[in-house]
Amino acid sequence: MKITDIRLDRMRLPLDPPFYAAWDPVPRGHFDATLVTIETDEGVVGYGSGDTMDGFEGHEHLFVGRDPLAIVNHVKTLETINFHAGRYWPVEAALWDVIGKVSGLPVAGLFGGATDRLPAYASFGELRPPAERAEAALAAKEAGFRAMKIRVARERLAEGIAAVRATREALGPEIALMVDLNQSWRMSGDIAPALDLASVRRVAAELAELDVQWLEEPLPQYDIEGVRTVRAQTGIRVAGGEMVRTMRELLHLLETDALDVYQPDVVLSVGMLRARTLAELAFARHRWFTPHTWSNGLGVLANLHVVAGVGGGPFVEFPYDPPGWTPERRDFFLTRPVGVDGDGCMRVPDAPGLGAEIDHDAVRRLARG
């Protein structure tokens, strides 16, 4: 079997109303996605998506004509390209989709098949006043979620902590809550200073009193000693690693015992194969593996297959913040949006590969020039 073509379809979905994410100071009136399609000479087609894939054109020849099942070599090739250019891991996801279809198995089965169902946590994206955030959390609980994550902006700390407190009071103790400070990476143009260690320590202490399961990205990625200090002095778990670019950097975090929860997004960080290796090493240290999933439905599925394959958790991230951010908006080029069941769990599709069906009419209709 040989790869005969790699095609990129870029799409844009207008958003009305715009979605304002806590980590992005510019309200977005649209959502962009790129679909990667890999075709083979035996008629097997694989799909992947995640990052924008900007700048990938010109690298197709490194894959076309080669065996799609030789995944280790393809991963090594992507690592060499990523050194010079962007995050092109959706190519690997599309290759795994091909491999699953050839084998007749869901990709999670190829990654170990530890489980076919995982509890999801509702990952809220917007900054909302305390009462409004608590109301949205109650609606998420009604939708089946038993865990939720709230983002707190460094420039609006008091409001953010108040939102967590109001949510805890509204939900009671049985719902797991997590908090994300988003201090490890920045959107383009954001040069404002990060919160310092003393400020983060105070935040962490307050959140620990509210029984927050983990504090995500409390400090810049390089401040390993500071992150360890926060954990040691407050007892709160720390999470991170979602956008780390290389396996070597993730291994350094693991070797220095920087984190309790490892979150590399398989379509934005180091890919599926490397993330699986990281997960096994994290488990050996009695740490959690529960990847970031903020891209689109195909990206969510790629992460779900890896975390379910290795038996990670205790939750899988599910981007969710109606009305601005819904499965239907996020997964606009799929025939069916990726969702959760009535118990707030995500199920691994039982179809071979990643289990996604593409709405090709939507791909054509929303094509971005």
C-alpha positions as a printed NumPy array, in Angstrom:
array([[  0.   ,   0.   ,   0.   ],
       [  1.222,   3.505,  -0.858],
       [  0.08 ,   7.029,  -0.085],
       [ -1.056,   8.632,  -3.341],
       [ -2.195,  12.062,  -2.138],
       [ -2.331,  14.419,   0.852],
       [ -4.934,  17.161,   0.508],
       [ -5.692,  20.133,   2.749],
       [ -9.177,  21.672,   2.818],
       [ -9.335,  24.945,   4.73 ],
       [-12.701,  26.05 ,   6.068],
       [-14.161,  29.014,   7.922],
       [-17.351,  28.955,   9.99 ],
       [-18.85 ,  32.393,  10.79 ],
       [-19.714,  32.7  ,  14.496],
       [-22.736,  34.721,  15.525],
       [-22.409,  35.692,  18.309],
       [-18.591,  35.727,  18.384],
       [-16.853,  33.44 ,  20.841],
       [-14.588,  35.122,  23.382],
       [-12.08 ,  32.678,  24.832],
       [-10.381,  33.472,  28.123],
       [ -6.918,  33.018,  26.61 ],
       [ -7.588,  35.211,  23.567],
       [ -8.16 ,  38.981,  24.001],
       [ -9.818,  39.258,  20.563],
       [-13.432,  38.037,  20.217],
       [-13.582,  35.649,  17.278],
       [-16.297,  36.151,  14.701],
       [-15.274,  32.979,  12.893],
       [-13.749,  29.567,  13.487],
       [-11.162,  28.145,  11.098],
       [-10.383,  24.477,  10.58 ],
       [ -8.245,  22.497,   8.16 ],
       [ -9.138,  18.978,   7.104],
       [ -6.238,  16.697,   6.173],
       [ -7.152,  13.911,   3.754],
       [ -4.74 ,  11.068,   3.003],
       [ -5.572,   8.787,   0.092],
       [ -3.95 ,   5.444,  -0.727],
       [ -3.619,   3.357,  -3.865],
       [ -5.954,   0.751,  -2.328],
       [ -8.797,   3.209,  -1.855],
       [ -8.412,   3.651,   1.919],
       [ -8.884,   7.272,   2.964],
       [ -7.893,   8.772,   6.319],
       [ -8.826,  12.104,   7.89 ],
       [ -7.198,  14.3  ,  10.504],
       [ -7.551,  17.836,  11.816],
       [ -6.319,  20.055,  14.61 ],
       [ -3.852,  22.841,  13.922],
       [ -4.214,  25.172,  10.932],
       [ -1.54 ,  23.332,   8.885],
       [ -0.351,  26.72 ,   7.576],
       [  2.881,  26.3  ,   5.646],
       [  2.591,  22.547,   5.15 ],
       [  2.342,  22.828,   1.376],
       [  5.594,  21.676,  -0.183],
       [  6.161,  18.851,   2.315],
       [  3.715,  16.368,   0.79 ],
       [  6.48 ,  14.639,  -1.176],
       [  7.958,  13.368,   2.1  ],
       [  4.901,  11.11 ,   2.493],
       [  3.45 ,  10.45 ,  -0.946],
       [  4.613,   7.144,  -2.404],
       [  5.415,   5.7  ,   1.015],
       [  3.65 ,   3.019,   3.053],
       [  1.064,   4.653,   5.367],
       [  1.514,   1.811,   7.864],
       [  5.185,   2.726,   8.491],
       [  4.018,   5.086,  11.212],
       [  7.285,   5.403,  13.166],
       [  9.087,   6.794,  10.126],
       [  6.234,   9.202,   9.423],
       [  6.356,  10.455,  13.021],
       [ 10.098,  11.019,  12.754],
       [  9.546,  12.9  ,   9.499],
       [  6.916,  15.121,  11.113],
       [  9.31 ,  15.894,  13.95 ],
       [ 11.92 ,  17.14 ,  11.473],
       [  9.341,  19.324,   9.73 ],
       [  7.975,  20.658,  13.016],
       [ 11.468,  21.813,  13.986],
       [ 11.417,  24.257,  11.086],
       [  7.719,  24.975,  10.652],
       [  4.315,  24.404,  12.261],
       [  2.455,  21.768,  14.222],
       [  1.528,  19.229,  11.563],
       [  0.335,  16.377,  13.753],
       [ -3.071,  16.148,  12.02 ],
       [ -1.128,  14.249,   9.326],
       [ -0.313,  11.554,  11.879],
       [ -3.956,  11.42 ,  12.986],
       [ -5.013,  10.862,   9.367],
       [ -2.408,   8.092,   9.054],
       [ -3.773,   6.365,  12.156],
       [ -7.249,   6.669,  10.634],
       [ -5.891,   4.781,   7.595],
       [ -4.167,   2.189,   9.795],
       [ -7.349,   1.572,  11.788],
       [ -9.402,   1.163,   8.641],
       [ -6.86 ,  -1.271,   7.178],
       [ -6.835,  -3.325,  10.394],
       [-10.599,  -3.093,  10.894],
       [-10.167,  -1.697,  14.424],
       [-10.804,   1.579,  16.227],
       [ -7.493,   3.352,  16.81 ],
       [ -8.03 ,   3.019,  20.582],
       [ -7.776,  -0.742,  20.095],
       [ -4.431,  -0.314,  18.36 ],
       [ -3.23 ,   1.834,  21.256],
       [ -4.084,  -0.773,  23.867],
       [ -7.87 ,  -0.895,  24.11 ],
       [ -7.927,  -0.204,  27.855],
       [-11.459,   1.191,  27.793],
       [-14.166,   2.259,  25.374],
       [-15.725,   4.9  ,  27.639],
       [-14.355,   7.744,  29.743],
       [-15.959,  10.452,  31.896],
       [-15.693,  13.837,  30.195],
       [-15.24 ,  17.171,  31.869],
       [-16.963,  20.247,  30.478],
       [-14.129,  22.595,  29.582],
       [-15.497,  26.129,  29.754],
       [-13.757,  28.651,  27.512],
       [-15.273,  32.046,  28.262],
       [-14.825,  34.427,  31.181],
       [-18.166,  34.981,  32.905],
       [-19.272,  36.748,  36.094],
       [-19.688,  34.44 ,  39.107],
       [-23.482,  34.097,  39.002],
       [-23.494,  33.485,  35.268],
       [-20.708,  30.917,  35.481],
       [-22.515,  29.069,  38.285],
       [-25.722,  29.035,  36.229],
       [-23.845,  27.612,  33.218],
       [-22.272,  24.966,  35.441],
       [-25.691,  23.878,  36.695],
       [-26.818,  23.551,  33.066],
       [-23.734,  21.441,  32.314],
       [-24.557,  19.217,  35.277],
       [-28.072,  18.811,  33.902],
       [-26.505,  17.8  ,  30.563],
       [-24.714,  14.952,  32.339],
       [-21.262,  16.33 ,  33.159],
       [-19.802,  15.338,  36.511],
       [-16.611,  17.379,  36.154],
       [-15.913,  20.902,  34.862],
       [-13.006,  23.272,  34.273],
       [-13.152,  27.034,  34.731],
       [-10.662,  29.453,  33.227],
       [ -9.359,  32.283,  35.376],
       [ -7.651,  35.259,  33.717],
       [ -4.537,  36.664,  35.35 ],
       [ -5.852,  40.229,  34.948],
       [ -9.228,  39.332,  36.559],
       [ -8.182,  37.134,  39.468],
       [-10.775,  38.223,  42.032],
       [-13.64 ,  37.702,  39.599],
       [-12.243,  34.333,  38.498],
       [-11.868,  32.971,  42.016],
       [-15.334,  34.271,  42.87 ],
       [-16.679,  32.39 ,  39.834],
       [-15.073,  29.17 ,  41.078],
       [-16.482,  29.742,  44.562],
       [-19.982,  30.46 ,  43.239],
       [-19.821,  27.346,  41.071],
       [-18.714,  25.157,  43.975],
       [-21.523,  26.503,  46.133],
       [-24.066,  25.899,  43.361],
       [-22.902,  22.383,  42.498],
       [-22.002,  21.037,  45.907],
       [-19.096,  18.696,  46.646],
       [-19.948,  15.831,  44.291],
       [-18.874,  17.589,  41.064],
       [-15.141,  17.709,  40.302],
       [-13.828,  21.196,  39.527],
       [-10.563,  22.164,  37.827],
       [ -9.097,  25.604,  37.131],
       [ -6.909,  26.792,  34.255],
       [ -4.703,  29.89 ,  34.567],
       [ -3.346,  29.519,  30.995],
       [  0.103,  30.872,  31.891],
       [  2.311,  28.398,  29.991],
       [  1.751,  29.808,  26.504],
       [  0.346,  32.935,  24.868],
       [ -1.753,  33.928,  21.905],
       [  0.093,  35.95 ,  19.27 ],
       [  0.8  ,  39.488,  20.471],
       [  0.121,  38.856,  24.175],
       [  3.234,  40.203,  25.899],
       [  1.714,  41.043,  29.306],
       [  3.729,  39.636,  32.22 ],
       [  2.691,  36.392,  33.874],
       [  1.519,  36.261,  37.471],
       [  4.465,  35.825,  39.795],
       [  4.983,  32.927,  42.177],
       [  3.634,  34.73 ,  45.257],
       [  0.382,  35.61 ,  43.482],
       [ -0.057,  32.102,  42.108],
       [  0.604,  30.593,  45.52 ],
       [ -2.205,  32.682,  47.024],
       [ -4.559,  31.69 ,  44.203],
       [ -3.676,  28.021,  44.606],
       [ -4.285,  28.14 ,  48.36 ],
       [ -7.776,  29.58 ,  47.851],
       [ -8.584,  27.025,  45.164],
       [ -7.36 ,  24.161,  47.34 ],
       [ -9.909,  25.229,  49.969],
       [-12.598,  24.873,  47.268],
       [-11.509,  21.276,  46.594],
       [-10.211,  22.022,  43.087],
       [ -8.832,  18.823,  41.518],
       [ -6.001,  20.538,  39.676],
       [ -4.603,  23.952,  38.813],
       [ -3.588,  24.044,  35.167],
       [ -0.61 ,  25.999,  33.823],
       [ -0.106,  28.09 ,  36.97 ],
       [  3.24 ,  29.494,  35.771],
       [  5.258,  29.733,  32.549],
       [  6.475,  26.349,  31.344],
       [ 10.131,  27.03 ,  32.139],
       [  9.412,  27.781,  35.818],
       [  9.54 ,  24.174,  36.952],
       [ 10.815,  25.039,  40.405],
       [  7.976,  27.517,  40.891],
       [  5.355,  24.953,  39.864],
       [  6.8  ,  22.41 ,  42.291],
       [  6.738,  25.036,  45.031],
       [  3.039,  25.74 ,  44.429],
       [  2.246,  22.047,  44.746],
       [  4.397,  21.522,  47.838],
       [  3.027,  24.53 ,  49.716],
       [ -0.666,  24.211,  48.845],
       [ -1.196,  20.501,  48.206],
       [ -3.016,  21.194,  44.943],
       [ -2.292,  19.079,  41.852],
       [ -0.679,  20.914,  38.944],
       [ -1.374,  20.206,  35.277],
       [  0.226,  21.254,  32.009],
       [  2.072,  20.315,  28.861],
       [ -0.787,  20.81 ,  26.405],
       [  1.231,  22.773,  23.82 ],
       [  4.763,  21.513,  24.501],
       [  6.444,  21.149,  21.118],
       [  8.869,  18.254,  21.647],
       [  9.009,  14.911,  23.4  ],
       [ 12.316,  15.931,  24.974],
       [ 10.606,  18.852,  26.741],
       [  7.83 ,  16.598,  28.007],
       [ 10.359,  14.077,  29.262],
       [ 12.159,  16.874,  31.106],
       [  8.903,  17.8  ,  32.85 ],
       [  8.449,  14.159,  33.79 ],
       [ 12.045,  13.644,  34.938],
       [ 11.853,  16.713,  37.183],
       [  8.426,  15.629,  38.492],
       [  7.025,  19.01 ,  37.492],
       [  3.405,  17.963,  37.005],
       [  0.724,  15.712,  38.426],
       [ -1.378,  15.792,  35.239],
       [  0.177,  15.574,  31.75 ],
       [ -1.9  ,  17.078,  28.945],
       [ -0.143,  17.015,  25.543],
       [ -2.724,  17.495,  22.801],
       [ -2.013,  14.817,  20.193],
       [ -2.868,  17.104,  17.251],
       [ -1.124,  20.216,  18.616],
       [  1.808,  19.045,  20.727],
       [  3.785,  15.847,  19.986],
       [  1.411,  13.579,  18.093],
       [ -0.369,  10.344,  18.958],
       [  2.519,   7.885,  19.1  ],
       [  4.707,  10.094,  21.299],
       [  1.789,  11.015,  23.562],
       [  1.115,   7.332,  24.138],
       [  4.729,   6.826,  25.221],
       [  4.505,   9.825,  27.535],
       [  1.308,   8.428,  29.039],
       [  2.931,   5.091,  29.872],
       [  5.884,   6.841,  31.51 ],
       [  3.541,   9.095,  33.474],
       [  1.591,   6.073,  34.71 ],
       [  4.847,   4.486,  35.881],
       [  5.305,   7.55 ,  38.111],
       [  1.696,   7.377,  39.303],
       [  0.769,  10.548,  37.432],
       [ -2.319,  11.304,  35.326],
       [ -2.581,  11.563,  31.544],
       [ -5.586,  13.501,  30.282],
       [ -4.852,  15.468,  27.107],
       [ -5.976,  18.91 ,  26.047],
       [ -8.54 ,  18.747,  23.201],
       [ -9.318,  22.321,  22.097],
       [ -9.381,  22.07 ,  18.311],
       [-12.384,  20.408,  16.633],
       [-14.246,  17.097,  16.56 ],
       [-11.499,  15.216,  14.731],
       [ -8.935,  16.535,  17.2  ],
       [-11.167,  15.526,  20.111],
       [-11.503,  12.021,  18.641],
       [ -7.76 ,  11.629,  18.08 ],
       [ -7.126,  12.491,  21.734],
       [ -9.984,  10.257,  22.901],
       [ -8.546,   7.236,  21.074],
       [ -5.141,   7.709,  22.68 ],
       [ -6.37 ,   8.31 ,  26.232],
       [ -8.904,   5.453,  26.025],
       [ -6.322,   3.179,  24.433],
       [ -3.862,   3.582,  27.293],
       [ -6.482,   3.906,  30.03 ],
       [ -5.776,   7.518,  30.996],
       [ -8.011,   9.908,  32.806],
       [ -9.638,  10.255,  35.246],
       [-11.412,  12.464,  32.704],
       [-11.125,  13.479,  29.081],
       [-11.486,  17.16 ,  28.172],
       [-14.641,  18.157,  26.295],
       [-14.731,  21.781,  25.04 ],
       [-18.174,  23.073,  25.988],
       [-19.567,  26.502,  26.79 ],
       [-23.014,  27.132,  25.298],
       [-24.274,  29.174,  23.618],
       [-20.95 ,  30.448,  22.307],
       [-19.223,  27.089,  22.046],
       [-21.209,  23.958,  21.295],
       [-20.403,  20.573,  19.725],
       [-22.323,  21.651,  16.623],
       [-20.138,  24.737,  16.135],
       [-16.886,  22.94 ,  16.903],
       [-17.628,  19.946,  14.647],
       [-19.255,  21.784,  11.752],
       [-17.605,  19.635,   9.065],
       [-18.607,  16.285,  10.599],
       [-21.907,  14.583,   9.794],
       [-22.474,  14.093,  13.529],
       [-20.871,  16.202,  16.259],
       [-18.847,  14.392,  18.895],
       [-20.871,  14.318,  22.101],
       [-21.274,  12.839,  25.561],
       [-23.881,  10.396,  26.794],
       [-26.408,  10.994,  29.548],
       [-23.83 ,  10.076,  32.178],
       [-21.367,  12.67 ,  30.917],
       [-19.084,  10.097,  29.303],
       [-17.449,   9.961,  25.894],
       [-17.588,   6.647,  24.059],
       [-14.956,   5.51 ,  21.607],
       [-16.605,   5.028,  18.186],
       [-16.697,   1.348,  17.282],
       [-16.027,   2.019,  13.584],
       [-12.514,   1.312,  12.261],
       [-10.057,   4.21 ,  12.433],
       [-10.987,   7.396,  14.25 ],
       [-14.681,   6.831,  13.571],
       [-15.497,  10.229,  12.069],
       [-17.732,  10.834,   9.069],
       [-16.985,  13.942,   7.027],
       [-19.72 ,  16.233,   5.725],
       [-18.142,  16.927,   2.344],
       [-20.91 ,  19.356,   1.421],
       [-19.986,  21.475,   4.447],
       [-16.291,  21.267,   3.508],
       [-17.085,  22.655,   0.054],
       [-19.62 ,  25.197,   1.241],
       [-17.355,  26.67 ,   3.925],
       [-14.12 ,  26.551,   1.935],
       [-11.752,  29.385,   2.808],
       [ -9.852,  30.988,  -0.039]])
